[in-house]
Short mmCIF file of C-alpha atoms in Angstrom, two decimals:
data_model
loop_
_atom_site.label_atom_id
_atom_site.label_comp_id
_atom_site.label_asym_id
_atom_site.label_seq_id
_atom_site.Cartn_x
_atom_site.Cartn_y
_atom_site.Cartn_z
CA MET A 1 -37.71 -103.46 -163.55
CA ASP A 2 -39.46 -100.68 -161.58
CA LYS A 3 -37.53 -97.48 -160.97
CA PRO A 4 -37.19 -96.44 -157.30
CA SER A 5 -39.75 -93.83 -156.35
CA ASP A 6 -38.58 -90.27 -155.43
CA GLU A 7 -41.64 -89.73 -153.27
CA PRO A 8 -40.83 -89.47 -149.54
CA ILE A 9 -42.28 -92.10 -147.21
CA ILE A 10 -44.72 -90.33 -144.88
CA PRO A 11 -45.47 -92.18 -141.64
CA HIS A 12 -49.16 -92.55 -140.85
CA GLU A 13 -50.51 -90.27 -138.12
CA THR A 14 -53.98 -90.22 -136.75
CA ALA A 15 -55.81 -86.98 -136.00
CA GLU A 16 -55.71 -87.88 -132.31
CA GLU A 17 -51.88 -88.23 -132.42
CA LEU A 18 -51.60 -84.88 -134.17
CA TYR A 19 -53.81 -83.28 -131.50
CA GLU A 20 -52.11 -84.86 -128.51
CA ASN A 21 -48.51 -84.28 -129.64
CA ALA A 22 -48.87 -80.92 -131.31
CA PRO A 23 -45.99 -78.39 -130.77
CA CYS A 24 -48.35 -76.24 -128.78
CA GLY A 25 -50.95 -76.75 -126.05
CA TYR A 26 -54.65 -77.16 -126.93
CA ILE A 27 -57.53 -76.56 -124.53
CA SER A 28 -61.25 -76.72 -125.19
CA ALA A 29 -63.48 -74.99 -122.58
CA LEU A 30 -67.07 -74.06 -122.07
CA PRO A 31 -68.04 -70.34 -122.29
CA ASP A 32 -67.49 -69.98 -118.52
CA GLY A 33 -63.95 -71.28 -118.95
CA ARG A 34 -64.51 -74.83 -117.58
CA ILE A 35 -62.05 -77.15 -119.34
CA VAL A 36 -63.56 -80.09 -121.24
CA ARG A 37 -60.52 -81.25 -123.22
CA VAL A 38 -56.75 -80.75 -123.09
CA ASN A 39 -53.86 -82.21 -125.07
CA LYS A 40 -50.74 -84.00 -123.82
CA THR A 41 -48.43 -81.11 -124.82
CA LEU A 42 -50.11 -78.65 -122.43
CA LEU A 43 -50.17 -81.18 -119.60
CA GLU A 44 -46.41 -81.62 -119.98
CA GLN A 45 -45.88 -77.89 -120.12
CA ILE A 46 -47.59 -77.18 -116.79
CA GLY A 47 -46.88 -80.53 -115.08
CA LEU A 48 -50.45 -81.58 -114.32
CA GLU A 49 -52.46 -84.78 -115.02
CA ARG A 50 -55.47 -84.82 -117.27
CA ASP A 51 -57.92 -85.79 -114.51
CA GLU A 52 -56.66 -82.83 -112.43
CA ILE A 53 -57.88 -80.42 -115.06
CA VAL A 54 -60.68 -81.76 -117.26
CA GLY A 55 -64.03 -81.03 -115.68
CA ARG A 56 -62.35 -79.65 -112.56
CA LYS A 57 -60.75 -76.38 -113.55
CA ARG A 58 -61.58 -73.39 -115.63
CA PHE A 59 -59.01 -71.99 -118.04
CA GLN A 60 -58.50 -68.80 -116.00
CA GLU A 61 -57.63 -70.93 -112.97
CA LEU A 62 -54.49 -72.09 -114.86
CA LEU A 63 -53.25 -68.50 -114.94
CA THR A 64 -51.25 -66.59 -112.35
CA ILE A 65 -53.17 -64.04 -110.24
CA PRO A 66 -52.31 -61.06 -112.54
CA GLY A 67 -53.27 -63.26 -115.51
CA ARG A 68 -56.67 -64.04 -113.96
CA VAL A 69 -57.39 -60.35 -113.46
CA PHE A 70 -56.40 -59.67 -117.09
CA TYR A 71 -58.59 -62.58 -118.26
CA ASP A 72 -61.66 -61.26 -116.48
CA THR A 73 -61.23 -57.60 -117.46
CA HIS A 74 -59.87 -57.89 -121.01
CA PHE A 75 -59.47 -61.40 -122.40
CA ALA A 76 -63.04 -62.74 -121.81
CA PRO A 77 -64.84 -59.53 -122.86
CA LEU A 78 -62.77 -59.41 -126.05
CA ILE A 79 -63.72 -63.02 -126.96
CA ARG A 80 -67.41 -62.32 -126.36
CA MET A 81 -67.26 -59.15 -128.44
CA ARG A 82 -65.05 -60.29 -131.37
CA GLY A 83 -65.21 -64.07 -131.11
CA TYR A 84 -61.42 -64.42 -131.05
CA VAL A 85 -58.16 -63.12 -129.60
CA ARG A 86 -54.64 -63.47 -130.98
CA GLU A 87 -51.19 -63.56 -129.33
CA ILE A 88 -52.18 -62.47 -125.87
CA SER A 89 -49.16 -62.59 -123.56
CA CYS A 90 -49.82 -64.05 -120.14
CA ASP A 91 -48.38 -66.50 -117.59
CA LEU A 92 -49.69 -69.96 -116.81
CA ARG A 93 -48.92 -71.42 -113.39
CA ARG A 94 -47.02 -74.74 -113.37
CA SER A 95 -47.65 -77.45 -110.81
CA ASP A 96 -44.59 -76.31 -108.84
CA GLY A 97 -45.94 -72.77 -108.66
CA THR A 98 -43.53 -71.21 -111.14
CA PRO A 99 -44.91 -69.11 -114.00
CA MET A 100 -44.72 -70.29 -117.60
CA PRO A 101 -44.64 -67.40 -120.06
CA ALA A 102 -47.10 -68.05 -122.89
CA LEU A 103 -48.76 -66.63 -125.94
CA VAL A 104 -52.43 -67.53 -126.20
CA ASN A 105 -54.77 -67.59 -129.25
CA ALA A 106 -58.43 -68.29 -128.74
CA VAL A 107 -61.55 -68.66 -130.89
CA GLN A 108 -65.17 -68.91 -129.78
CA LEU A 109 -67.56 -71.43 -131.37
CA THR A 110 -71.30 -70.67 -131.51
CA ASP A 111 -74.48 -72.65 -132.23
CA PRO A 112 -76.85 -71.86 -135.14
CA ASP A 113 -78.48 -69.22 -132.99
CA GLY A 114 -75.18 -67.46 -132.43
CA GLN A 115 -74.91 -68.52 -128.83
CA PRO A 116 -71.37 -69.39 -127.59
CA VAL A 117 -70.90 -73.07 -126.90
CA LEU A 118 -67.14 -73.61 -126.80
CA ILE A 119 -63.80 -71.79 -126.65
CA ARG A 120 -60.70 -73.33 -128.17
CA PHE A 121 -57.36 -72.14 -126.75
CA MET A 122 -53.97 -72.57 -128.42
CA VAL A 123 -51.07 -72.06 -125.98
CA PHE A 124 -47.46 -71.47 -127.09
CA GLU A 125 -44.73 -71.63 -124.46
CA ALA A 126 -42.85 -68.29 -124.71
CA THR A 127 -40.12 -68.63 -122.08
CA GLU A 128 -37.28 -68.06 -124.54
CA ARG A 129 -39.19 -65.35 -126.34
CA ARG A 130 -39.89 -63.56 -123.06
CA MET A 131 -36.23 -63.74 -122.13
CA TYR A 132 -35.30 -62.42 -125.60
CA GLU A 133 -37.80 -59.59 -125.25
CA ALA A 134 -36.44 -58.73 -121.78
CA ASP A 135 -32.88 -58.73 -123.13
CA LEU A 136 -34.02 -56.63 -126.10
CA LEU A 137 -35.73 -54.15 -123.79
CA GLU A 138 -32.64 -53.90 -121.55
CA ALA A 139 -30.43 -53.43 -124.59
CA ARG A 140 -32.78 -50.70 -125.82
CA LYS A 141 -32.67 -48.96 -122.45
CA LYS A 142 -28.87 -49.14 -122.40
CA ALA A 143 -28.73 -47.77 -125.93
CA GLU A 144 -31.07 -44.93 -124.96
CA ARG A 145 -28.96 -44.15 -121.87
CA PHE A 146 -25.80 -44.22 -123.97
CA ALA A 147 -27.41 -42.01 -126.61
CA ALA A 148 -28.42 -39.54 -123.88
CA LEU A 149 -24.86 -39.49 -122.51
CA VAL A 150 -23.49 -38.91 -126.00
CA GLU A 151 -25.97 -36.10 -126.59
CA ILE A 152 -25.21 -34.21 -123.35
CA SER A 153 -21.42 -34.75 -123.55
CA ALA A 154 -19.34 -31.53 -123.64
CA ASP A 155 -17.08 -33.25 -126.18
CA ALA A 156 -17.96 -33.46 -129.85
CA ILE A 157 -18.97 -37.11 -130.55
CA ILE A 158 -19.56 -37.66 -134.27
CA SER A 159 -19.49 -40.47 -136.76
CA LEU A 160 -18.29 -40.41 -140.36
CA ASP A 161 -18.50 -42.83 -143.21
CA PRO A 162 -15.28 -43.94 -144.92
CA SER A 163 -15.56 -41.08 -147.40
CA GLY A 164 -15.39 -38.55 -144.55
CA THR A 165 -19.09 -37.60 -144.63
CA VAL A 166 -20.64 -36.74 -141.27
CA THR A 167 -23.45 -39.14 -140.30
CA THR A 168 -24.15 -38.27 -136.65
CA TRP A 169 -23.68 -35.05 -134.65
CA ASN A 170 -24.22 -34.39 -130.89
CA SER A 171 -24.72 -31.23 -128.84
CA GLY A 172 -21.00 -31.11 -127.98
CA ALA A 173 -20.23 -30.92 -131.70
CA ARG A 174 -22.78 -28.07 -132.02
CA ARG A 175 -20.97 -26.22 -129.25
CA ILE A 176 -17.44 -26.73 -130.64
CA PHE A 177 -18.14 -26.34 -134.36
CA GLY A 178 -21.01 -23.83 -134.11
CA LEU A 179 -23.28 -25.86 -136.43
CA ASN A 180 -26.58 -27.66 -135.86
CA SER A 181 -26.90 -31.30 -136.88
CA SER A 182 -28.97 -30.31 -139.90
CA GLU A 183 -26.10 -28.07 -141.05
CA ALA A 184 -23.36 -30.64 -140.45
CA ILE A 185 -24.77 -34.08 -141.34
CA GLY A 186 -24.05 -34.91 -144.93
CA LYS A 187 -21.04 -32.61 -145.19
CA LYS A 188 -17.43 -33.70 -145.55
CA ALA A 189 -15.19 -33.19 -142.53
CA TRP A 190 -12.97 -30.78 -144.46
CA GLU A 191 -15.99 -28.58 -145.17
CA LEU A 192 -16.27 -27.88 -141.41
CA ALA A 193 -12.64 -27.04 -140.54
CA ASP A 194 -9.35 -26.21 -142.19
CA LEU A 195 -7.85 -29.65 -142.86
CA ASP A 196 -5.64 -28.85 -145.86
CA ASP A 197 -2.60 -30.32 -144.16
CA PHE A 198 -4.48 -33.36 -142.77
CA ASP A 199 -3.54 -36.74 -144.28
CA PHE A 200 -6.96 -38.41 -144.46
CA ASP A 201 -5.62 -41.38 -146.48
CA SER A 202 -3.11 -42.25 -143.79
CA LEU A 203 -5.86 -42.05 -141.20
CA LEU A 204 -8.05 -44.42 -143.24
CA SER A 205 -5.15 -46.85 -143.60
CA GLU A 206 -4.67 -47.03 -139.83
CA LEU A 207 -8.40 -47.37 -139.20
CA ARG A 208 -8.83 -50.18 -141.79
CA ALA A 209 -6.07 -52.03 -139.95
CA GLY A 210 -8.26 -51.87 -136.84
CA ARG A 211 -6.13 -49.30 -135.05
CA SER A 212 -7.51 -46.21 -133.27
CA VAL A 213 -5.76 -42.90 -133.94
CA SER A 214 -5.31 -40.04 -131.44
CA MET A 215 -3.90 -36.60 -132.10
CA VAL A 216 -3.60 -33.06 -130.73
CA ARG A 217 -3.56 -30.19 -133.19
CA GLU A 218 -4.60 -26.59 -133.85
CA LEU A 219 -7.78 -26.38 -135.89
CA THR A 220 -9.53 -23.46 -137.54
CA ILE A 221 -13.32 -23.94 -137.37
CA PHE A 222 -14.94 -22.30 -140.41
CA ALA A 223 -18.25 -21.48 -138.69
CA ARG A 224 -16.40 -19.75 -135.82
CA ASP A 225 -13.59 -18.28 -137.95
CA ARG A 226 -11.02 -18.78 -135.21
CA PRO A 227 -8.37 -21.33 -134.35
CA MET A 228 -8.64 -23.63 -131.37
CA TRP A 229 -6.61 -26.51 -129.97
CA VAL A 230 -8.37 -29.89 -129.97
CA SER A 231 -7.56 -33.46 -128.99
CA ALA A 232 -9.20 -35.99 -131.29
CA THR A 233 -9.60 -39.76 -131.20
CA PHE A 234 -10.78 -41.77 -134.21
CA THR A 235 -12.03 -45.33 -133.71
CA PRO A 236 -12.95 -47.69 -136.56
CA ASN A 237 -16.05 -49.84 -136.87
CA ILE A 238 -15.10 -52.91 -138.90
CA GLU A 239 -17.83 -55.44 -139.76
CA ALA A 240 -15.67 -57.73 -141.90
CA PRO A 241 -11.90 -58.06 -142.17
CA GLY A 242 -10.61 -54.85 -143.76
CA THR A 243 -14.16 -53.50 -144.33
CA LEU A 244 -14.44 -50.11 -142.63
CA THR A 245 -18.08 -49.11 -142.26
CA ASP A 246 -17.98 -46.20 -139.81
CA ILE A 247 -15.51 -43.90 -138.10
CA PHE A 248 -16.37 -42.74 -134.60
CA SER A 249 -14.59 -39.61 -133.36
CA ILE A 250 -14.41 -37.82 -130.01
CA ILE A 251 -13.12 -34.27 -130.27
CA ARG A 252 -12.34 -32.15 -127.18
CA ASP A 253 -11.69 -28.43 -127.08
CA ILE A 254 -8.43 -28.11 -125.11
CA THR A 255 -7.73 -24.44 -125.93
CA ASP A 256 -8.16 -23.34 -122.30
CA VAL A 257 -6.27 -26.37 -120.99
CA ARG A 258 -3.38 -25.67 -123.34
CA ALA A 259 -3.39 -21.97 -122.44
CA ALA A 260 -3.31 -22.92 -118.75
CA GLU A 261 -0.41 -25.29 -119.40
CA GLU A 262 1.47 -22.60 -121.31
CA ALA A 263 0.79 -20.15 -118.45
CA ARG A 264 2.09 -22.73 -116.00
CA GLN A 265 5.26 -23.24 -118.06
CA GLN A 266 5.72 -19.49 -118.37
CA ARG A 267 5.31 -19.15 -114.62
CA GLU A 268 7.90 -21.86 -114.04
CA ILE A 269 10.31 -20.05 -116.38
CA LEU A 270 9.65 -16.75 -114.58
CA GLN A 271 10.19 -18.42 -111.21
CA SER A 272 13.49 -19.83 -112.48
CA VAL A 273 14.62 -16.45 -113.81
CA VAL A 274 13.57 -14.62 -110.62
CA ARG A 275 15.26 -17.30 -108.50
CA MET A 276 18.52 -16.86 -110.45
CA GLN A 277 18.18 -13.08 -110.12
CA GLU A 278 17.72 -13.38 -106.38
CA GLU A 279 20.66 -15.71 -106.10
CA GLU A 280 22.80 -13.27 -108.10
CA ARG A 281 21.58 -10.39 -105.92
CA HIS A 282 22.53 -12.31 -102.80
CA ARG A 283 26.00 -13.03 -104.21
CA MET A 284 26.56 -9.43 -105.20
CA ALA A 285 25.25 -8.26 -101.79
CA ARG A 286 27.78 -10.51 -100.03
CA ASP A 287 30.58 -9.23 -102.31
CA LEU A 288 29.57 -5.62 -101.64
CA HIS A 289 29.44 -6.18 -97.90
CA ASP A 290 32.50 -8.43 -97.55
CA HIS A 291 34.81 -6.69 -100.02
CA LEU A 292 33.83 -3.17 -101.02
CA GLY A 293 32.22 -2.47 -97.65
CA GLN A 294 35.28 -3.54 -95.74
CA GLN A 295 37.56 -1.64 -98.13
CA ALA A 296 35.46 1.50 -97.71
CA THR A 297 35.63 1.11 -93.95
CA GLY A 298 39.39 0.62 -94.17
CA ILE A 299 39.77 3.77 -96.30
CA ARG A 300 37.65 5.74 -93.84
CA LEU A 301 39.73 4.58 -90.86
CA THR A 302 42.97 5.33 -92.69
CA LEU A 303 41.77 8.82 -93.54
CA GLN A 304 40.81 9.41 -89.92
CA SER A 305 44.30 8.43 -88.91
CA LEU A 306 45.83 10.73 -91.47
CA ILE A 307 43.62 13.64 -90.38
CA GLU A 308 44.94 13.39 -86.84
CA ARG A 309 48.56 13.68 -88.06
CA ALA A 310 48.10 15.93 -91.09
CA PRO A 311 49.22 19.55 -91.16
CA HIS A 312 46.49 22.15 -90.90
CA ASP A 313 46.42 23.01 -94.62
CA LEU A 314 45.66 19.32 -95.55
CA LYS A 315 43.30 18.57 -92.73
CA ASN A 316 40.25 20.24 -94.38
CA ILE A 317 40.90 18.38 -97.63
CA LEU A 318 41.26 15.00 -95.87
CA GLU A 319 38.11 15.68 -93.81
CA GLY A 320 36.17 16.22 -97.07
CA VAL A 321 37.51 13.01 -98.53
CA SER A 322 36.69 11.21 -95.26
CA GLU A 323 33.06 12.40 -95.45
CA GLN A 324 32.83 11.12 -99.03
CA ALA A 325 34.29 7.76 -97.91
CA GLU A 326 31.76 7.57 -95.04
CA GLN A 327 28.88 8.31 -97.46
CA MET A 328 30.25 5.67 -99.84
CA ASP A 329 30.32 3.18 -96.95
CA ARG A 330 26.69 3.98 -96.11
CA ASP A 331 25.65 3.71 -99.77
CA ILE A 332 27.36 0.33 -100.09
CA SER A 333 25.58 -0.93 -96.94
CA LEU A 334 22.22 0.38 -98.22
CA LEU A 335 22.75 -1.15 -101.63
CA ALA A 336 23.69 -4.50 -100.07
CA PHE A 337 20.58 -4.30 -97.89
CA GLU A 338 18.31 -3.51 -100.84
CA MET A 339 19.77 -6.38 -102.86
CA ARG A 340 19.25 -8.84 -100.00
CA PRO A 341 16.52 -7.64 -97.63
CA SER A 342 17.15 -9.83 -94.59
CA VAL A 343 14.23 -8.15 -92.77
CA LEU A 344 11.84 -10.75 -94.22
CA ASN A 345 13.68 -13.37 -92.19
CA SER A 346 12.61 -11.72 -88.95
CA MET A 347 9.59 -9.56 -89.89
CA ASP A 348 6.33 -10.13 -91.68
CA ILE A 349 5.70 -8.23 -94.90
CA SER A 350 3.81 -5.35 -93.25
CA GLU A 351 6.66 -4.58 -90.82
CA ALA A 352 9.30 -5.13 -93.52
CA LEU A 353 7.52 -2.64 -95.86
CA ARG A 354 7.00 -0.14 -93.02
CA THR A 355 10.73 -0.28 -92.22
CA TYR A 356 11.73 0.05 -95.86
CA VAL A 357 9.38 2.96 -96.52
CA GLU A 358 10.69 4.84 -93.45
CA ARG A 359 14.33 4.28 -94.48
CA TRP A 360 13.53 5.25 -98.07
CA ALA A 361 11.82 8.46 -96.93
CA TYR A 362 14.78 9.35 -94.70
CA ARG A 363 17.29 8.67 -97.49
CA THR A 364 15.37 10.48 -100.29
CA GLY A 365 13.81 13.31 -98.29
CA ILE A 366 10.39 12.48 -99.82
CA ASP A 367 7.45 12.44 -97.47
CA ALA A 368 6.19 8.82 -97.38
CA GLU A 369 3.41 7.05 -95.44
CA PHE A 370 2.78 3.30 -95.03
CA ARG A 371 -0.54 1.82 -93.93
CA PHE A 372 -1.58 -1.79 -93.36
CA LEU A 373 -5.16 -3.10 -93.22
CA GLY A 374 -6.61 -6.56 -92.77
CA ARG A 375 -5.47 -9.97 -91.68
CA PRO A 376 -2.15 -9.87 -89.72
CA ASP A 377 -1.07 -13.50 -90.41
CA ARG A 378 2.16 -14.05 -92.29
CA LEU A 379 1.80 -14.57 -96.02
CA ASP A 380 3.46 -17.27 -98.10
CA LEU A 381 7.18 -16.47 -98.37
CA GLU A 382 7.06 -16.27 -102.18
CA ILE A 383 4.25 -13.69 -102.00
CA GLU A 384 6.03 -11.62 -99.33
CA ALA A 385 9.31 -11.58 -101.30
CA ASN A 386 7.62 -10.47 -104.55
CA LEU A 387 5.47 -7.83 -102.85
CA TYR A 388 8.62 -6.44 -101.25
CA ARG A 389 10.47 -6.35 -104.60
CA VAL A 390 7.54 -4.64 -106.39
CA ALA A 391 7.38 -1.97 -103.69
CA GLN A 392 11.14 -1.59 -103.79
CA GLU A 393 11.18 -1.16 -107.58
CA ALA A 394 8.21 1.26 -107.48
CA LEU A 395 9.80 3.47 -104.84
CA ASN A 396 13.11 3.36 -106.66
CA ASN A 397 11.34 4.59 -109.85
CA ILE A 398 9.68 7.38 -107.88
CA SER A 399 12.92 8.66 -106.41
CA LYS A 400 14.62 8.58 -109.82
CA HIS A 401 11.92 9.71 -112.26
CA ALA A 402 8.72 11.02 -110.60
CA GLY A 403 9.82 14.28 -108.98
CA ALA A 404 7.26 13.56 -106.28
CA SER A 405 7.01 15.24 -102.88
CA SER A 406 4.60 12.76 -101.32
CA VAL A 407 4.09 8.98 -101.53
CA ALA A 408 1.50 6.69 -99.91
CA VAL A 409 1.89 2.89 -99.68
CA LEU A 410 -1.10 0.72 -98.66
CA LEU A 411 -1.09 -3.07 -98.11
CA GLU A 412 -4.52 -4.61 -97.56
CA VAL A 413 -4.79 -8.35 -96.86
CA GLY A 414 -8.11 -10.18 -96.87
CA ASP A 415 -9.00 -13.84 -96.33
CA GLU A 416 -8.86 -14.62 -100.03
CA ASP A 417 -7.02 -11.77 -101.78
CA LEU A 418 -4.69 -8.85 -101.17
CA SER A 419 -3.86 -5.45 -102.67
CA LEU A 420 -0.71 -3.40 -102.69
CA ILE A 421 -1.24 0.22 -103.75
CA ILE A 422 1.56 2.75 -104.25
CA GLU A 423 0.59 6.32 -105.07
CA ASP A 424 2.70 9.41 -105.69
CA ASN A 425 2.02 13.04 -106.64
CA GLY A 426 4.81 13.23 -109.20
CA ARG A 427 4.94 14.22 -112.82
CA GLY A 428 3.37 10.96 -114.13
CA PHE A 429 4.08 9.23 -117.42
CA ASP A 430 2.48 7.20 -120.24
CA PRO A 431 2.43 3.55 -118.99
CA GLY A 432 1.69 2.17 -122.44
CA ARG A 433 4.73 3.80 -124.07
CA HIS A 434 7.15 2.88 -121.29
CA GLN A 435 5.95 -0.75 -121.09
CA THR A 436 6.71 -1.21 -124.79
CA ASP A 437 10.25 0.20 -124.50
CA SER A 438 12.94 -2.38 -125.20
CA GLY A 439 14.42 -1.77 -121.74
CA GLY A 440 11.19 -2.60 -119.96
CA GLY A 441 10.39 1.01 -119.01
CA PHE A 442 11.39 1.90 -115.45
CA GLY A 443 11.47 -1.85 -114.55
CA LEU A 444 7.74 -2.16 -115.18
CA SER A 445 8.16 -5.45 -117.04
CA GLY A 446 9.84 -7.01 -114.00
CA MET A 447 7.06 -5.74 -111.77
CA HIS A 448 4.42 -7.29 -114.02
CA ASP A 449 6.36 -10.56 -114.02
CA ARG A 450 6.52 -10.66 -110.25
CA ALA A 451 2.75 -10.04 -110.06
CA LYS A 452 2.17 -12.98 -112.40
CA LEU A 453 4.44 -15.18 -110.31
CA ILE A 454 2.05 -14.95 -107.39
CA GLY A 455 -1.05 -15.30 -109.57
CA GLY A 456 -1.83 -11.60 -109.52
CA GLU A 457 -2.15 -8.62 -111.87
CA LEU A 458 -0.35 -5.28 -111.90
CA GLU A 459 -2.24 -2.20 -113.10
CA ILE A 460 -0.76 1.28 -113.52
CA GLU A 461 -2.81 4.46 -113.67
CA SER A 462 -0.85 7.53 -114.73
CA THR A 463 -1.03 10.56 -116.98
CA THR A 464 1.57 13.20 -117.46
CA GLY A 465 1.34 15.84 -114.71
CA THR A 466 -1.10 13.99 -112.42
CA GLY A 467 1.03 11.45 -110.57
CA THR A 468 1.01 7.67 -110.68
CA THR A 469 -0.87 4.89 -108.86
CA ILE A 470 0.27 1.25 -109.01
CA TYR A 471 -2.20 -1.47 -108.08
CA LEU A 472 -1.07 -5.05 -107.46
CA ARG A 473 -3.95 -7.46 -106.78
CA SER A 474 -3.29 -11.12 -105.98
CA PRO A 475 -4.82 -14.15 -104.29
CA ALA A 476 -3.73 -14.36 -100.62
CA ARG A 477 -1.88 -17.51 -99.52
CA PHE A 478 -0.78 -17.77 -95.93
CA ALA A 479 2.24 -19.45 -94.44
#
């Protein structure tokens, strides 16, 4: 019994069938391009009948207009020169007018004398390939645009392998870490910054689980030898379950942002402290006026009554006590006024300061001048109150400590900023030593705080024996 054969059964195909039903189009044409033979595959591709092409059209007439120009200027001369062309991309025009992307190979046949007699064309439909190439080109453009964005980003955008080795490095990383890509790529992350307390294993565990990790921390950059605050995000690239291939990290320098936030918080604390101080001053001013002031007035009136009825030998004594009571009443009223200057309720800061300087000069006997320059509009109430308090504290210091005979106060208000200058010809002092005193030194600490509250700066110029000048400069905000 014969054993079954393992040889495959191959169906019989004629050469004509192979030609007609080939997976690509075949065209045979004369040297001028006139078509003399075409297979069924090409006819189906472009939607034409055989008798519409053979003997009636030239190959170049099957092409779109740009394709015809390319055929005449490049394709045909190349065939004549080399005898063949390979994988030329062009578009054939279908019967409905739509283009058919194609790749064309061609070979030229010659007679014994070397004269061309026939050109054979092989046409591959390339619609899907053209779409793939277009998608690939678009993807490449997007990748290039993304790479450009990464490169110009102000943030450090880097990638690491799972061992912590740097593999990519952008210009933002150069700015933050102070290293070029050639200096950073290939190094471990902990060779670039102080990461002794950083738990890299825990980070890897989170990343391998597919979770991104964000953090804010202080970091000492070795190349810059200084600490900075950064926010960092680590994102895993996982190609198979649990297989971490890359770590992408975005690192932002937030040192200035954090400093600004701390300054804002400090300012809010200062505002709260000053607000409580003002409230306490107002309460004490009311108590002084309502209680001590009234009692002092009562004592003065009682003494006046006693003077009228007292014997002559006591009258002089009672009159002296009455004068002291009257002075005490004036001092209480002045103290209450200074603790709660109601003038800002009815006057702008220039008039309020002018009034205060005049009263201060009258009370202390020190020659004092006030000048105002610039924009007359009312300032923001917070600015006016703090300017008034700084001037008040400065003049109080002068009367107590300076031994001055002359004082000048200048307020200048511009469209964007303002200056308050207070100058005396007193004995002067060392601002550095007094500002470091535990007691704040003549209230200088409070004056600096009030300047900060309105976004300004306080500067003091003074040396022993030459007088003192206080400069407060601040942005101007109007009511």
